[in-house]
PDB file of C-alpha atoms in Angstrom:
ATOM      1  CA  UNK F   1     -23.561 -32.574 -63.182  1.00  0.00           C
ATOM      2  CA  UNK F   2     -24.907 -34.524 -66.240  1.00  0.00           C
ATOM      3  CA  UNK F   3     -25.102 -34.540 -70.086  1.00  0.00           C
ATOM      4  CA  UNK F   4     -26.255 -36.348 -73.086  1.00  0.00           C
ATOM      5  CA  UNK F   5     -25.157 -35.459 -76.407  1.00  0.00           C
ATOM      6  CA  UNK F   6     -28.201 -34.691 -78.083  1.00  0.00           C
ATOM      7  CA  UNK F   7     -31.556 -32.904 -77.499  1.00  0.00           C
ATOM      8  CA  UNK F   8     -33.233 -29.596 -77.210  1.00  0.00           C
ATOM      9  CA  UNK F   9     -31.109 -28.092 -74.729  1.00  0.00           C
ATOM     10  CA  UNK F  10     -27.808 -30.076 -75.773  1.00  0.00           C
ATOM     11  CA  UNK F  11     -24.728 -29.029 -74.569  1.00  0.00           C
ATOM     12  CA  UNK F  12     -26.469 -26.185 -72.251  1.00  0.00           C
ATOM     13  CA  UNK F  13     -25.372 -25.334 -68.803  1.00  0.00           C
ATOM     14  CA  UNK F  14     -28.484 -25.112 -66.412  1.00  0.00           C
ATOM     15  CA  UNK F  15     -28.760 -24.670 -62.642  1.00  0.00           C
ATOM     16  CA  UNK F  16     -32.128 -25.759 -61.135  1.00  0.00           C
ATOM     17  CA  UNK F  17     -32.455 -25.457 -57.517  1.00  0.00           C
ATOM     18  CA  UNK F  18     -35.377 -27.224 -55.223  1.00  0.00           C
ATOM     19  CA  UNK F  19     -33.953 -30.182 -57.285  1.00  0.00           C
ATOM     20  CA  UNK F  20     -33.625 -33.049 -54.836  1.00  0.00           C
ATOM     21  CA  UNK F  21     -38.035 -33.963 -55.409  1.00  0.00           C
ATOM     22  CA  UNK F  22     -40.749 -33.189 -57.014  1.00  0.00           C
ATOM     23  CA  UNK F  23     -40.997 -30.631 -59.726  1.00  0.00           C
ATOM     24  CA  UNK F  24     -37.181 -29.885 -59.382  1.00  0.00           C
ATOM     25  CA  UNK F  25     -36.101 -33.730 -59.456  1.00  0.00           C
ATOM     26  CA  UNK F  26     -38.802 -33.752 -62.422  1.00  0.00           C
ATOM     27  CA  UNK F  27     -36.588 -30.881 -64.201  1.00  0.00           C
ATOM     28  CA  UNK F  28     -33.791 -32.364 -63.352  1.00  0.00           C
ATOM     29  CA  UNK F  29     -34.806 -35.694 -65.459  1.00  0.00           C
ATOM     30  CA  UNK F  30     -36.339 -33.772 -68.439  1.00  0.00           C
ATOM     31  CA  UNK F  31     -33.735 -31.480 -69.062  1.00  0.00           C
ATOM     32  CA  UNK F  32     -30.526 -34.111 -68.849  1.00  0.00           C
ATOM     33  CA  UNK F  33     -32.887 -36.522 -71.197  1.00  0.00           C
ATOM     34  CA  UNK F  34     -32.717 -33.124 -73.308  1.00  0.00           C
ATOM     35  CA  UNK F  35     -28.934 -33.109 -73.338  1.00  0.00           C
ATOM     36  CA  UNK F  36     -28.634 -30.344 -70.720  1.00  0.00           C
ATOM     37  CA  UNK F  37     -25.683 -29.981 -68.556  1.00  0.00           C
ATOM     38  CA  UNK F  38     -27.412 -29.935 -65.140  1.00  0.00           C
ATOM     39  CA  UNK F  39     -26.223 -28.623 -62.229  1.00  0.00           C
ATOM     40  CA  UNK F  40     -28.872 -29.742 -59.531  1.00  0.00           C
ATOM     41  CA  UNK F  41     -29.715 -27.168 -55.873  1.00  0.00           C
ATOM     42  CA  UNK F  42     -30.941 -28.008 -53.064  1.00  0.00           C
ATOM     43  CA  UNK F  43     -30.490 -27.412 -49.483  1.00  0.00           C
ATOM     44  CA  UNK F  44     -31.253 -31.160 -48.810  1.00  0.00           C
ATOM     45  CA  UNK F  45     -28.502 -32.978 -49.397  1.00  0.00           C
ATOM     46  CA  UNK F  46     -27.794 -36.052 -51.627  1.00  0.00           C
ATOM     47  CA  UNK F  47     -26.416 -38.047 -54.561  1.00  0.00           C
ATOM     48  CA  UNK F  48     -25.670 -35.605 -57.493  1.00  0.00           C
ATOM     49  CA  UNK F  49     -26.773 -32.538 -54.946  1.00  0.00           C
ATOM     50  CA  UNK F  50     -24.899 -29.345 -55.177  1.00  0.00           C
ATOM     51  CA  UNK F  51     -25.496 -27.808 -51.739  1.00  0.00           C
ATOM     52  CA  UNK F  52     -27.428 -24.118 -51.824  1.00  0.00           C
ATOM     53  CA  UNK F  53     -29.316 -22.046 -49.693  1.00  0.00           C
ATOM     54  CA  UNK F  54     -31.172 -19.628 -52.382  1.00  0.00           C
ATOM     55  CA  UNK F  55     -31.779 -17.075 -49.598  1.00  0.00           C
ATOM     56  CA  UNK F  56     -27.926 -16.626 -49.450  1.00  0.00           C
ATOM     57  CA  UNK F  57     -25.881 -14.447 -51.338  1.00  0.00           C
ATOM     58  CA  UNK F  58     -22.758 -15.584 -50.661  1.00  0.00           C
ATOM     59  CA  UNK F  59     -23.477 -19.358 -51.212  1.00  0.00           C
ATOM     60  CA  UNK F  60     -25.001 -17.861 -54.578  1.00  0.00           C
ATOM     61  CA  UNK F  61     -21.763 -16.453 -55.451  1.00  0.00           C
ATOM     62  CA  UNK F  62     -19.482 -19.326 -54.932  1.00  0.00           C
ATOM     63  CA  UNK F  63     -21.854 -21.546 -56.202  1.00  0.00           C
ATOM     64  CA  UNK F  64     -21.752 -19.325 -60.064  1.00  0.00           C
ATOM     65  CA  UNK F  65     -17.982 -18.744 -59.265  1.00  0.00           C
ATOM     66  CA  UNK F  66     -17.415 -22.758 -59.606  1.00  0.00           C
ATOM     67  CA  UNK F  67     -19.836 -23.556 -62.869  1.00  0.00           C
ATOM     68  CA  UNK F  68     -17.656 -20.480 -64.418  1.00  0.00           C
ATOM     69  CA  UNK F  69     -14.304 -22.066 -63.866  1.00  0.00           C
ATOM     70  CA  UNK F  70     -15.587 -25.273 -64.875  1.00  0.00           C
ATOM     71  CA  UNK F  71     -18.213 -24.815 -68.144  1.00  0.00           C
ATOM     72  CA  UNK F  72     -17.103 -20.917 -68.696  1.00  0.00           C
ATOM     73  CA  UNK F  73     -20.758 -20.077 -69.457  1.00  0.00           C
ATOM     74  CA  UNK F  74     -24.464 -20.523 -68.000  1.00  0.00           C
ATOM     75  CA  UNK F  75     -26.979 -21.256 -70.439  1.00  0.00           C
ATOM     76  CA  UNK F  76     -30.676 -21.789 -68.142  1.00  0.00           C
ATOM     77  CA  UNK F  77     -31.292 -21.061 -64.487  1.00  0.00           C
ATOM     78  CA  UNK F  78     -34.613 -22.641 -63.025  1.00  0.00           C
ATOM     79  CA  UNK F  79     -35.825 -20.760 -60.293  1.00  0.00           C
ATOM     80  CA  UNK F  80     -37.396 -23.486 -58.734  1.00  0.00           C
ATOM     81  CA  UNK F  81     -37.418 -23.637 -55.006  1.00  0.00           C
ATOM     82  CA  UNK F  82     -40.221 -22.673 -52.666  1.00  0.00           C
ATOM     83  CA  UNK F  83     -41.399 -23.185 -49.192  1.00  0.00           C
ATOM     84  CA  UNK F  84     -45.389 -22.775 -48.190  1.00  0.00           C
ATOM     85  CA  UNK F  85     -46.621 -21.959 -44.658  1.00  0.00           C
ATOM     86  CA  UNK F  86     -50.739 -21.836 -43.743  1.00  0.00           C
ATOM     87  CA  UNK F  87     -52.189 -19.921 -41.481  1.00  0.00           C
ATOM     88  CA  UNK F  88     -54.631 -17.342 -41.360  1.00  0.00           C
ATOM     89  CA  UNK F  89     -52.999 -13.184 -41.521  1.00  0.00           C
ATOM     90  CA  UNK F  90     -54.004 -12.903 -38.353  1.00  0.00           C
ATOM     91  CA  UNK F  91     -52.175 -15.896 -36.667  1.00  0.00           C
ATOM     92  CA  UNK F  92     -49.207 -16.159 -38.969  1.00  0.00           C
ATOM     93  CA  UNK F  93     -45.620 -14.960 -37.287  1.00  0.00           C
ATOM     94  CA  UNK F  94     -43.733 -12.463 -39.212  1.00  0.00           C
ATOM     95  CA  UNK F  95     -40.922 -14.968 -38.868  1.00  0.00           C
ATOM     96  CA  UNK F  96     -42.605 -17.411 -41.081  1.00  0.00           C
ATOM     97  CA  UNK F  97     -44.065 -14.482 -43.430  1.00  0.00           C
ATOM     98  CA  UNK F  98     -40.415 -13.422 -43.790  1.00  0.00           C
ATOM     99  CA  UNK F  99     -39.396 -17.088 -44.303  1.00  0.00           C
ATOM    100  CA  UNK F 100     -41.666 -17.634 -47.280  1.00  0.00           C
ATOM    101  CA  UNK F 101     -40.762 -14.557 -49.105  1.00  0.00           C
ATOM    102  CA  UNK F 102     -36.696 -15.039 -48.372  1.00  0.00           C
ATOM    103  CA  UNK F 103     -37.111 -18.152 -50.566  1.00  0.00           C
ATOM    104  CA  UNK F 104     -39.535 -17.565 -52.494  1.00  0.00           C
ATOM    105  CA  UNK F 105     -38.963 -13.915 -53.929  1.00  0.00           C
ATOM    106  CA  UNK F 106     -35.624 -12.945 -52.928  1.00  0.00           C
ATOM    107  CA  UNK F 107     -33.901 -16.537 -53.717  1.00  0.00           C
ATOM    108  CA  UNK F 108     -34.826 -15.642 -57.192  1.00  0.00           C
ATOM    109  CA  UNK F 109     -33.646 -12.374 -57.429  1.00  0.00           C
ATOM    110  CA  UNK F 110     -30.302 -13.661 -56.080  1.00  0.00           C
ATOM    111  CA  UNK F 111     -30.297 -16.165 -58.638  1.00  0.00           C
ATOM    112  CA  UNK F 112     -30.811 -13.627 -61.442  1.00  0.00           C
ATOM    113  CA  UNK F 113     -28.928 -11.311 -60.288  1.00  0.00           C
ATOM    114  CA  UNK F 114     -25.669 -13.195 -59.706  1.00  0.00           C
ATOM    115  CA  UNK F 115     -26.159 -15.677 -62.812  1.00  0.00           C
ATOM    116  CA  UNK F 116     -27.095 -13.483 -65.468  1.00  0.00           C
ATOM    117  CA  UNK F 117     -24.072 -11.541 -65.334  1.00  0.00           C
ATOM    118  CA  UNK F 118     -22.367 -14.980 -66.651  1.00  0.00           C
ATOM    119  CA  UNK F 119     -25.259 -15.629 -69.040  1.00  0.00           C
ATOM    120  CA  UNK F 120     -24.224 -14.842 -73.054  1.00  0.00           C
ATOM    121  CA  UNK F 121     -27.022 -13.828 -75.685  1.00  0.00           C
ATOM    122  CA  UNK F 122     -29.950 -16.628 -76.201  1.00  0.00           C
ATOM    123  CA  UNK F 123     -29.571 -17.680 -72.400  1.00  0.00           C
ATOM    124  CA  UNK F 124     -32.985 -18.380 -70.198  1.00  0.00           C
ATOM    125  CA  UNK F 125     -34.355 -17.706 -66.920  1.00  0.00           C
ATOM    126  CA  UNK F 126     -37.612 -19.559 -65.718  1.00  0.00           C
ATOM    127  CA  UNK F 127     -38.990 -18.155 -62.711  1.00  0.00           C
ATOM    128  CA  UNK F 128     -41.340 -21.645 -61.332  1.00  0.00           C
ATOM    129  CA  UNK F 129     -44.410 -18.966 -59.528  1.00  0.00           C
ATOM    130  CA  UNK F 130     -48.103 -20.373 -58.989  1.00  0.00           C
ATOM    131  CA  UNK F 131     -51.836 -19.699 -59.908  1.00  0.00           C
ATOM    132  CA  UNK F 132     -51.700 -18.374 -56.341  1.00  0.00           C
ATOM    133  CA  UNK F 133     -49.959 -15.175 -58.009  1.00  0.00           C
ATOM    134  CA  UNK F 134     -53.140 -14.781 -60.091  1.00  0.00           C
ATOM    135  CA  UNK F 135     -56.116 -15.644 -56.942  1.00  0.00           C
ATOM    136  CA  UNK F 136     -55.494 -15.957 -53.353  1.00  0.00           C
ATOM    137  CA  UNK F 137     -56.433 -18.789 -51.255  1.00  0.00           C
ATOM    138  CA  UNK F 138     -57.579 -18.252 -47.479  1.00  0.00           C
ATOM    139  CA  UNK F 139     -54.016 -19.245 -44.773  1.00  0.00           C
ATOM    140  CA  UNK F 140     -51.981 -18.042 -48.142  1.00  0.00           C
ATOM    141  CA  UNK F 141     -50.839 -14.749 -47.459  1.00  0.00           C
ATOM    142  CA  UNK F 142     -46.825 -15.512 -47.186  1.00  0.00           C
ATOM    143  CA  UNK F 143     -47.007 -17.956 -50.027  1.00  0.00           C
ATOM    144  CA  UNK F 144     -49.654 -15.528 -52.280  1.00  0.00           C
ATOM    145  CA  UNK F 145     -47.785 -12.293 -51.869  1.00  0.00           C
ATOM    146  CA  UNK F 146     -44.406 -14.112 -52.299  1.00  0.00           C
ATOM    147  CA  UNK F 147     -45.834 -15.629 -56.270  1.00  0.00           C
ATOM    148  CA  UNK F 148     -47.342 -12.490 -56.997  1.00  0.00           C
ATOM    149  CA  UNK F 149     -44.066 -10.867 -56.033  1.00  0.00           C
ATOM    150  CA  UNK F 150     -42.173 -13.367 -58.618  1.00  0.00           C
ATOM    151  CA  UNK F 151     -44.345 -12.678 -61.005  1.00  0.00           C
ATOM    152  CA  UNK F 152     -43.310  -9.075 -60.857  1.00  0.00           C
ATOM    153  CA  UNK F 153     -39.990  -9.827 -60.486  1.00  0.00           C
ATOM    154  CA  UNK F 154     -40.174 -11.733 -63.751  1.00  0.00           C
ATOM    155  CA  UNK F 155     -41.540  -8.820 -66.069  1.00  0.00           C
ATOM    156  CA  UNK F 156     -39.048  -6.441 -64.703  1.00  0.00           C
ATOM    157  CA  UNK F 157     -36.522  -8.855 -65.286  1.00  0.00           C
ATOM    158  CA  UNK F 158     -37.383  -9.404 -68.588  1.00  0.00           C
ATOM    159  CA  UNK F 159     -37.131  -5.829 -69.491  1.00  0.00           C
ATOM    160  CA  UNK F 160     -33.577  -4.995 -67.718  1.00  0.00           C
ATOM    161  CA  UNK F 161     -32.046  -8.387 -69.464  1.00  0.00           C
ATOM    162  CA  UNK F 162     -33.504  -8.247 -72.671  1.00  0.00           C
ATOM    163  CA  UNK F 163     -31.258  -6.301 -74.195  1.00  0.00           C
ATOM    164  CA  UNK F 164     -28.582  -8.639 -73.397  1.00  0.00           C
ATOM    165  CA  UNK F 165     -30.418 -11.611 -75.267  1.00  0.00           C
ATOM    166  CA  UNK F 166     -31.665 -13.029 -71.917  1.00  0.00           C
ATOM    167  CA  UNK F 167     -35.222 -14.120 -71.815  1.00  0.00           C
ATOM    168  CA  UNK F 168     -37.025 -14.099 -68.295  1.00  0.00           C
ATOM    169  CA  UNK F 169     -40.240 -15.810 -67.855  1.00  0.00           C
ATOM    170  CA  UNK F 170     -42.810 -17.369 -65.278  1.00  0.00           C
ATOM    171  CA  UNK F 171     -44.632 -20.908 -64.925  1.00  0.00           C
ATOM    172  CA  UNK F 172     -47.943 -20.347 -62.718  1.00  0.00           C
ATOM    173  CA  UNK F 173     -47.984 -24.885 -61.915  1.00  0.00           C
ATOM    174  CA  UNK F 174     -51.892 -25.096 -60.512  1.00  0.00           C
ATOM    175  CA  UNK F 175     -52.245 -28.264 -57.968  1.00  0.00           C
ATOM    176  CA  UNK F 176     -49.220 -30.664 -59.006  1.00  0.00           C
ATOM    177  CA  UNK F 177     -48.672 -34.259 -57.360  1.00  0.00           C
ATOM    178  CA  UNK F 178     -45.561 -33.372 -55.061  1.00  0.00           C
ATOM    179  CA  UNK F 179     -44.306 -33.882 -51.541  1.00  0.00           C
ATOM    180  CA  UNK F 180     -45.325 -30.335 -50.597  1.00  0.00           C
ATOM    181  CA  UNK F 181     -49.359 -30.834 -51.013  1.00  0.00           C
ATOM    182  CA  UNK F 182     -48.691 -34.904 -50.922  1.00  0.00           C
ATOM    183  CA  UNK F 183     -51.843 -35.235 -47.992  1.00  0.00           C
ATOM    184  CA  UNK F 184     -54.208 -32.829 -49.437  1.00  0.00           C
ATOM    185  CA  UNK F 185     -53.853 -34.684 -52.700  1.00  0.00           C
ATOM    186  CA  UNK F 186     -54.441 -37.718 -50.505  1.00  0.00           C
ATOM    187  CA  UNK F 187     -57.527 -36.325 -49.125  1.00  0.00           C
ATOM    188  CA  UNK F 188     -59.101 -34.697 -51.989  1.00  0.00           C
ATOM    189  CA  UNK F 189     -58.017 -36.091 -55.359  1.00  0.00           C
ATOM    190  CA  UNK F 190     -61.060 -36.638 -56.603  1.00  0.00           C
ATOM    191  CA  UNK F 191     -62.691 -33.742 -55.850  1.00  0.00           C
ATOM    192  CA  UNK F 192     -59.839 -31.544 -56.602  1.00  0.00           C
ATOM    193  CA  UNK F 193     -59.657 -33.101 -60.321  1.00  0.00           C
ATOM    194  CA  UNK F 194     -63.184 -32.919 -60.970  1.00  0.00           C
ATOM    195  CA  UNK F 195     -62.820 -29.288 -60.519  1.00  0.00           C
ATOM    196  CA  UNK F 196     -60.174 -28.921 -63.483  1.00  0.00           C
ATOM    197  CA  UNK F 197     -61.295 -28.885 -67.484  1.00  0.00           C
ATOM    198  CA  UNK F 198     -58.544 -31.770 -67.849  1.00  0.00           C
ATOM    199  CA  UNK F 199     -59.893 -33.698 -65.429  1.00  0.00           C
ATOM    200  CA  UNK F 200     -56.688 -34.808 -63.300  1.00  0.00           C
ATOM    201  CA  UNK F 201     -53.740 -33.402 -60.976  1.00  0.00           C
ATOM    202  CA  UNK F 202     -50.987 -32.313 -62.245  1.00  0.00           C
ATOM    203  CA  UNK F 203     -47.524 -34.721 -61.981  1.00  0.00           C
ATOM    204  CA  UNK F 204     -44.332 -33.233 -62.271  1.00  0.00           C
ATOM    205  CA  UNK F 205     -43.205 -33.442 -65.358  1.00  0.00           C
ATOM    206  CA  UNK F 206     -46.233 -31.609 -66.519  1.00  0.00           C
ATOM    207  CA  UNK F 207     -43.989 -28.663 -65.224  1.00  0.00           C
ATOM    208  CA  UNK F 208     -40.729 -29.766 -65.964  1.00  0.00           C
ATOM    209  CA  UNK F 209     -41.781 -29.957 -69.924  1.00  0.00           C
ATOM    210  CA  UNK F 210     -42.855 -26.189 -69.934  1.00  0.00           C
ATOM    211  CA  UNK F 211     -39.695 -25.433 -68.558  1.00  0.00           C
ATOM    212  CA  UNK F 212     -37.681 -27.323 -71.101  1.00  0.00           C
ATOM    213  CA  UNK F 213     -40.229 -25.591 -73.323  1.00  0.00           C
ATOM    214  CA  UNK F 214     -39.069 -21.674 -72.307  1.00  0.00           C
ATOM    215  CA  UNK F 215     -35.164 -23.338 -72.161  1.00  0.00           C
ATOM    216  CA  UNK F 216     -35.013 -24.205 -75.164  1.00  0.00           C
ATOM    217  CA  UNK F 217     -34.735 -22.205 -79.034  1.00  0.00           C
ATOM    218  CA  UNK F 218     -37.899 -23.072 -79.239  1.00  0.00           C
ATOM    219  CA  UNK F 219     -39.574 -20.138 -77.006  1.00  0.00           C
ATOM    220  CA  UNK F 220     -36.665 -17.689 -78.404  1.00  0.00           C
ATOM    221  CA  UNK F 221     -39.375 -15.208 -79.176  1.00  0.00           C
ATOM    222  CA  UNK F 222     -40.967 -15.456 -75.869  1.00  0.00           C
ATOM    223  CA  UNK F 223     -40.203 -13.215 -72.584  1.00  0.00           C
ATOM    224  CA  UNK F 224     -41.781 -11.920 -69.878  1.00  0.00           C
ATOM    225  CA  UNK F 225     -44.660 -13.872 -70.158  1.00  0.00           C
ATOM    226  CA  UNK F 226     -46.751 -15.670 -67.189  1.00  0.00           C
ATOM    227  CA  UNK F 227     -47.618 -19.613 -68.370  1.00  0.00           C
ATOM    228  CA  UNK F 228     -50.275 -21.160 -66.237  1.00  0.00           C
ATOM    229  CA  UNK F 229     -49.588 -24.865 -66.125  1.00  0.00           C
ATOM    230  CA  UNK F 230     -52.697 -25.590 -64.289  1.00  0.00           C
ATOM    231  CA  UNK F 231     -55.154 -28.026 -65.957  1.00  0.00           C
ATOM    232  CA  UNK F 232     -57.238 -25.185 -67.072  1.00  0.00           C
ATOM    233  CA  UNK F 233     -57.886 -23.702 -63.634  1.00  0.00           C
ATOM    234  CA  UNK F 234     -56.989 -20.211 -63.977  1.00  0.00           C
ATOM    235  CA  UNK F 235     -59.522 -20.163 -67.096  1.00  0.00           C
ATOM    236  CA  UNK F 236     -62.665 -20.458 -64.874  1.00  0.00           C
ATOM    237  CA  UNK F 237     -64.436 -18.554 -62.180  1.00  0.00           C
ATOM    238  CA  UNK F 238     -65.702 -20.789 -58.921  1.00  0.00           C
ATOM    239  CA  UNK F 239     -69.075 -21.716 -59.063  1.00  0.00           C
ATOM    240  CA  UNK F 240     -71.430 -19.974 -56.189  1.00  0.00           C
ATOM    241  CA  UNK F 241     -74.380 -22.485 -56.821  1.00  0.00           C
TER     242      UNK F 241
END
């Protein structure tokens, strides 16, 4: 857990989970440069790491249970975590289907569920989803339904803890530079940014500055809302000729 005294989100209590690469460690740096208190999730372990299995309940619980007796309050939770398995419908194993909506669906629900009982008025809940919760891609059908699923899951949220001065919304992150899609990236770069407006792949803090973004005062207004951080992607319709 770390702080600086001064910033956007100074003095706030966040959890971010998927934090030990990519777009989590990404968060992780934006928001304590932002004065956040971060408390940093994964299930890989490592310097600064607080251990947590989103699919779990229980680790959930003790895991709010010990920010409460230390900091009393949570500000921001960053639903951030995410698995992806390919294969066509037809060849994927309901094992791995269940797999990629266990972390990526119901580790969020967990999260909002058990955190935003702890959460006081003006708190926020960023739900990381993907353009693949707008389109489909072919081998997708896990990772697809489970983003389309949080997207849902954010609007419904949004209305339930509302009322309550909680604010619930969703970054769609197009095709961002992490381990996860490291060797198509690899592969394809160029052709992959020539296909954006902008021009380029996405790095991580492209995301992580959104989410400071709906964290902070700043989107107070704001909820329920889907942001596509995606180079202009979701704005265009694939060319047939």
């Amino acid at each position: 857990m770390t702080a600086e005294s001064s910033g956007r989100l100074a003095g706030r209590v966040c959890i971010i989970t998927g934090a030990a690469r990519g777009q989590g460690a990404a968060e992780v740096q934006h928001f304590t440069n932002e004065g956040a208190i971060v408390v940093s999730c994964d299930i890989i372990d490592g310097d600064g790491i607080t251990h947590l299995d989103v699919t779990s309940e229980t680790e959930w619980t003790k895991l709010v249970a010990s920010i409460i007796e230390m900091h009393g309050r949570i500000d921001v939770l960053i639903n951030n975590a995410g698995v992806h398995a390919s294969a066509p419908i037809h060849q994927m194993t309901l094992d791995s289907f269940r797999q990629v909506l266990d972390v990526n669906l119901v580790g969020p629900f967990l999260g909002i569920r058990t955190v935003s009982q702890y959460m006081p008025p003006g708190s926020s809940i960023v739900n990381i989803a993907s353009i693949n919760g707008i389109a489909a891609q072919r081998s997708t059908a896990g990772y697809t339904a489970s983003k389309f699923g949080v997207r849902g899951l954010t609007k419904a949220a949004a209305l339930d803890l509302g009322p309550l001065g909680i604010r619930v919304n969703a970054i769609l992150p197009g095709v961002i530079r992490t381990p996860m899609v490291a060797d198509v990236i690899d592969e394809h770069e160029d052709q992959l940014a020539t296909g954006l407006p902008l021009g380029r792949i996405g790095e991580p803090m492209d995301v992580a500055a959104a989410a400071v973004f709906l964290a902070s005062n700043e989107s107070q207004w704001i909820t329920g809302i889907d942001l596509a951080v995606d180079g202009g992607h979701s704005a265009q319709t694939p060319r047939l000729i």
